[in-house]
Structures are given as C-alpha cells and as structure tokens.
CSV table of C-alpha atoms in Angstrom, one decimal:
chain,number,residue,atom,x,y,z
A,1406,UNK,CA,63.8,46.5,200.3
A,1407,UNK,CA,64.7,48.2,197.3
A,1408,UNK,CA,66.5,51.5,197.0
A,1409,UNK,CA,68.4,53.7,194.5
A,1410,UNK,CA,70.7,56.2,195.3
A,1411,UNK,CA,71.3,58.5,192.6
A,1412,UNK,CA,75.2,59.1,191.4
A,1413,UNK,CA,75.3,61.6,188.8
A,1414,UNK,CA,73.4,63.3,186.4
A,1415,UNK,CA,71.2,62.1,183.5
A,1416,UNK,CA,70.5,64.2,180.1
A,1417,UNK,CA,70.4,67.8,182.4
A,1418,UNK,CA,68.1,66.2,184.8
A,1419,UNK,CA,70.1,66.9,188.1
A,1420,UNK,CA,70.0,63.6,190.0
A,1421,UNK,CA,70.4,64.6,193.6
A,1422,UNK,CA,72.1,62.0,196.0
A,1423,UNK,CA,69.3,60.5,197.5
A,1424,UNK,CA,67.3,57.6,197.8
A,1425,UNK,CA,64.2,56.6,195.7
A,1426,UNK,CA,62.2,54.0,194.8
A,1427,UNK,CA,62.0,51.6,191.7
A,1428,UNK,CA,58.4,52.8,191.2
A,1429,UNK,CA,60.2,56.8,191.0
A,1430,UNK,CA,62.9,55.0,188.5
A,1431,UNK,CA,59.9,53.6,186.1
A,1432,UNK,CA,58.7,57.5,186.2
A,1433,UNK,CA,62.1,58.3,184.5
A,1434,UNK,CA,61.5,59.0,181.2
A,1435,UNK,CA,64.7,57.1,180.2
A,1436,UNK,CA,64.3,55.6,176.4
A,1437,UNK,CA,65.5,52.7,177.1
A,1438,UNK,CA,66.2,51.5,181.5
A,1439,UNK,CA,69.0,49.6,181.4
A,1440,UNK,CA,69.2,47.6,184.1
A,1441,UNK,CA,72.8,46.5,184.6
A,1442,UNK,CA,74.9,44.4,187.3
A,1443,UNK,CA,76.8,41.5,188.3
A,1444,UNK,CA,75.4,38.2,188.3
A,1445,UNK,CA,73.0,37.2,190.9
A,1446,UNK,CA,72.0,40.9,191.5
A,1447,UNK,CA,68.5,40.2,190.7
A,1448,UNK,CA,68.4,42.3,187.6
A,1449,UNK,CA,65.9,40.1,186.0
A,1450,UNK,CA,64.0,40.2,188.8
A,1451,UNK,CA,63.5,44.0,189.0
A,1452,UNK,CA,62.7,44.2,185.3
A,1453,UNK,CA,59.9,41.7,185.8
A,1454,UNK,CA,58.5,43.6,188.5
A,1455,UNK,CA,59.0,46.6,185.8
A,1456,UNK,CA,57.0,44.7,183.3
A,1457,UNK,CA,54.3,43.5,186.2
A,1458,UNK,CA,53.7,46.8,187.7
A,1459,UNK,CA,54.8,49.7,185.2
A,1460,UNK,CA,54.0,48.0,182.3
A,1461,UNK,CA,57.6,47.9,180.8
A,1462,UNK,CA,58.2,45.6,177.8
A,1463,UNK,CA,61.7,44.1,178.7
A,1464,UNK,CA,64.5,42.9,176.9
A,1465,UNK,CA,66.9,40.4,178.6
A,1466,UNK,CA,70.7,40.2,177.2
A,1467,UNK,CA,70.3,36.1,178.0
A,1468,UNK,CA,67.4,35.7,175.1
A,1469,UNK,CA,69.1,38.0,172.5
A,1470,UNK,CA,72.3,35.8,171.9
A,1471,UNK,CA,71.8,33.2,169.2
A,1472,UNK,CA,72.2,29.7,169.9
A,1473,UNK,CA,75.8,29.5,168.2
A,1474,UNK,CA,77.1,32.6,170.9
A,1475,UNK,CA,75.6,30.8,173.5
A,1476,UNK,CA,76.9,27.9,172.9
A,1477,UNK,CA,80.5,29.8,172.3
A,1478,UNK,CA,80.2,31.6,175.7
A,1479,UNK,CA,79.5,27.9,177.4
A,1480,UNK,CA,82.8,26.8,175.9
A,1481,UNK,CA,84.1,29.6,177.4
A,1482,UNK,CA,85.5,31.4,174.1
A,1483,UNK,CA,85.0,35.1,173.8
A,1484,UNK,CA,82.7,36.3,171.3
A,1485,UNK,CA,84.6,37.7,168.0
A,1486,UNK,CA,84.1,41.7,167.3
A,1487,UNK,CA,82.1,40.7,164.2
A,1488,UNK,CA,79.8,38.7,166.4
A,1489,UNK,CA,79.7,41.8,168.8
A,1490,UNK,CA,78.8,43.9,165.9
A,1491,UNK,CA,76.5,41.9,165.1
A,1492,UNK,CA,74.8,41.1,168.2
A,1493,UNK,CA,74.8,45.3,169.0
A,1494,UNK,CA,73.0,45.3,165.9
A,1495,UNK,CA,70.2,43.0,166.9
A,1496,UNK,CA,69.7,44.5,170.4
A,1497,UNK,CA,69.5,48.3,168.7
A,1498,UNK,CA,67.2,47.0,166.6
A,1499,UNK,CA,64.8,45.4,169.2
A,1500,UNK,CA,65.4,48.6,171.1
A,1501,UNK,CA,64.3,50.9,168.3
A,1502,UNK,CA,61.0,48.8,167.3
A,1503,UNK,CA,59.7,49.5,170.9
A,1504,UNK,CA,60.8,53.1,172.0
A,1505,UNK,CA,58.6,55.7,169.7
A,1506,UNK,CA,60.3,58.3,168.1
A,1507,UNK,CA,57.6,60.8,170.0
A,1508,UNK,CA,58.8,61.9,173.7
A,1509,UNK,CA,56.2,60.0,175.1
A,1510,UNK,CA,57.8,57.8,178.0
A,1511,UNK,CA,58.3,54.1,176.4
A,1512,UNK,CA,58.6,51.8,179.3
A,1513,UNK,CA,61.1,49.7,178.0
A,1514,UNK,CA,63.8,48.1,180.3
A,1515,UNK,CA,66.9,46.1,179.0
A,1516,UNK,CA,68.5,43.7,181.4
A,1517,UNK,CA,72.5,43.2,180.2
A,1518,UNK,CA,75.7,43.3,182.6
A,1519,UNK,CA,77.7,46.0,180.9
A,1520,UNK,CA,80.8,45.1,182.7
A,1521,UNK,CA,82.3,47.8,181.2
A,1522,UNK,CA,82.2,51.5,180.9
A,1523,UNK,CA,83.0,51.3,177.3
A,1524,UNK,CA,80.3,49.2,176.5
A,1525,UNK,CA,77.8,51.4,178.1
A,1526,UNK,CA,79.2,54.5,176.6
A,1527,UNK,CA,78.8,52.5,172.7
A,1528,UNK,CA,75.5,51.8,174.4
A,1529,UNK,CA,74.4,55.7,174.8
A,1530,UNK,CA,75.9,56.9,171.6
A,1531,UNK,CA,73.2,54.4,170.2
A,1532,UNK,CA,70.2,55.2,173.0
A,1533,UNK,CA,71.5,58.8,174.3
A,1534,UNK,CA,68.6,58.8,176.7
A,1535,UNK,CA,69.0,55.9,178.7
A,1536,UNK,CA,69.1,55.8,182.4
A,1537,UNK,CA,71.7,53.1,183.5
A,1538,UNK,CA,70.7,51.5,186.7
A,1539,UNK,CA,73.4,49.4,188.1
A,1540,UNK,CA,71.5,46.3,190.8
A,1541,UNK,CA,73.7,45.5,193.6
A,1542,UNK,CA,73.0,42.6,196.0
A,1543,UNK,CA,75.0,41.6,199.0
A,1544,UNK,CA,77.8,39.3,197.8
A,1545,UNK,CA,76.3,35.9,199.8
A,1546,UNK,CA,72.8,36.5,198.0
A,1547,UNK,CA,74.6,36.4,194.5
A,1548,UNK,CA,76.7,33.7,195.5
A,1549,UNK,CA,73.3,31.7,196.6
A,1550,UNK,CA,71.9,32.7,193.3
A,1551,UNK,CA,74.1,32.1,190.8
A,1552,UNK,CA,74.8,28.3,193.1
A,1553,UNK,CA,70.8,28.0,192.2
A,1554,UNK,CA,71.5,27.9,188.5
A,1555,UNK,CA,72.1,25.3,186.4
A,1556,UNK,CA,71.2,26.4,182.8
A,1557,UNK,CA,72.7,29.8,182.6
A,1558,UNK,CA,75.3,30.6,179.7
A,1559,UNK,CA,77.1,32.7,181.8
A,1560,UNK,CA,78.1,30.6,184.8
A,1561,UNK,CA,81.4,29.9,184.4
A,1562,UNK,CA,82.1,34.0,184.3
A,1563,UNK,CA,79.7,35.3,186.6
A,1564,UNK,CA,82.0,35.9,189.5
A,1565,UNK,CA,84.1,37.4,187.4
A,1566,UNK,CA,81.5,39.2,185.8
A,1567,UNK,CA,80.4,40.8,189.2
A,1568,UNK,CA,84.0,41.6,190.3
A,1569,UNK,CA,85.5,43.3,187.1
A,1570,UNK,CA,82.1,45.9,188.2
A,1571,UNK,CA,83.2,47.1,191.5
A,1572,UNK,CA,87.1,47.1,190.4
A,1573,UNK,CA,86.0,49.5,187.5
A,1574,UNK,CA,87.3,52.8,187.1
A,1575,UNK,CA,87.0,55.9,185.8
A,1576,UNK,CA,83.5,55.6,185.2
A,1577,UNK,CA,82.3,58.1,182.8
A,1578,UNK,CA,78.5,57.0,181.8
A,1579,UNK,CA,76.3,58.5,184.9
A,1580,UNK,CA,73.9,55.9,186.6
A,1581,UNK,CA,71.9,55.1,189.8
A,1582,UNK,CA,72.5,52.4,192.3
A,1583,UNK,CA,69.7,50.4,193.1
A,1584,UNK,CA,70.4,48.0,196.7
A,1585,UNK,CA,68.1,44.7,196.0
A,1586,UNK,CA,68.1,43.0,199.5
C-alpha cells in the first residue's frame, strides 16, 4: 500500500499532516515531483506508475550521468564540482524543455536520491515549485532490492546512500513522505 504523510508546507499550500494517496500527489501541481530516497525505496517504481497512470514524463538521475561519471562513481571516486556543475546543468536543462512556462500542471517527475538537504535546496532555487517526495521502504525490502541488482552504478554506496537520509538534520526544504510497502 502506498501512503504519504505530509510534513510541511509547499509554496503557501498548507500541507496538513495526513495521509494521501500517490494519485492526490500527481494532482499536485508541483513543476517538477521529485521523487527522492534511499536506494531500494522503489522510487523508480512510483515514477513509472506516475508515467503509466498520470501521464508524467520522468526523468531518472541513473540515465542523466554520462558514461565517463558512471564509470567514475563505479570506481568509487567522487564526482569533481565541475562535473557537478555540469551534470546540474544537463538535468535543469531536461527539466526546463518539459515543464511550460504557463501554470498549467506539467506532469513531470524526477527520480534522484538527494541525500542531502543542500542539494535539494540548489535544487529549488533552480525549480522553486517542486514538491519533494521522499520514498521510504522498510529496511529488509531495500536490502532485498538493492541484493537483486547487478548493473547499478550506485551499488557500492547505496547503504550508505539510504543511511546518510535518515541521519540528516536540520532539514530545511519541506517534503512529503510517501511509505512504499
């Protein structure tokens, strides 16, 4: 079952504690849903069940790295701040060709960890109106799940990846919680 509970508030829309569904969190008119979390969460998995049933187009952080990060990141070497830069770049720019400068609602859904607060604070002073939804899945589902995969880039940090998220605080960018049992 899926759920979100709601944490804060997004752009003066007051966000009430309370449960809703994914299908109320497509209604958001976020510009972009970012769907963030630690490995194994099933963020990939909700964004294609945005694309299926909502219509979202959906960008996933795994296919906008080029093959000279990945293969950095599979060495385990951090990424440089000029290949940050860069790679920011790229993503904004994917972004931008797909949200329309009208307020019409764009469906668009980005899948990327965002480990930290930082990054999805850069993040909003780029997209101002995106709604951050943060995919939790009980730890022995993620571990199963990231055991299942062989080709991903970002196996030998995942764990890491998935603790550095609940050990984070203060937490300044608001965002829902959505429970993907």
């Amino acid at each position: 079952m899926d759920e979100v509970i709601c944490t804060s508030q997004l752009n003066n829309i007051e966000l009430q504690p309370k449960l809703i569904t994914l299908e109320e969190v497509a209604e958001i008119p976020a510009r972009p849903t970012v769907l963030f979390g630690g490995a194994g969460s099933g963020k990939t998995h909700l964004a294609t069940r945005l694309r299926e049933e909502h219509g979202f187009v959906v960008f996933d952080d795994q296919d906008t790295h080029s093959e000279e990060e990945v293969a950095q990141v599979r060495r385990g070497q951090r990424l440089s701040e000029a290949q940050r830069k860069a790679y920011s770049t790229r993503v904004s720019s994917l972004l931008e060709e797909h949200i329309p400068p009208t307020d019409e609602h764009p469906r668009v859904a980005y899948v990327h960890p965002f480990t930290k607060d930082r990054y999805r604070r850069k993040f909003t002073q780029r997209f101002p109106d995106s709604l951050f939804v943060l995919v939790e899945a009980p730890w022995d589902i993620q571990l199963a799940r990231i055991q299942d995969r062989s080709g991903s880039h970002h196996a030998s940090t995942e764990l890491a990846v998935t603790a550095a998220l609940e050990n984070e605080r203060p937490i300044t960018v608001p965002y829902v919680v959505l429970k993907n049992h």
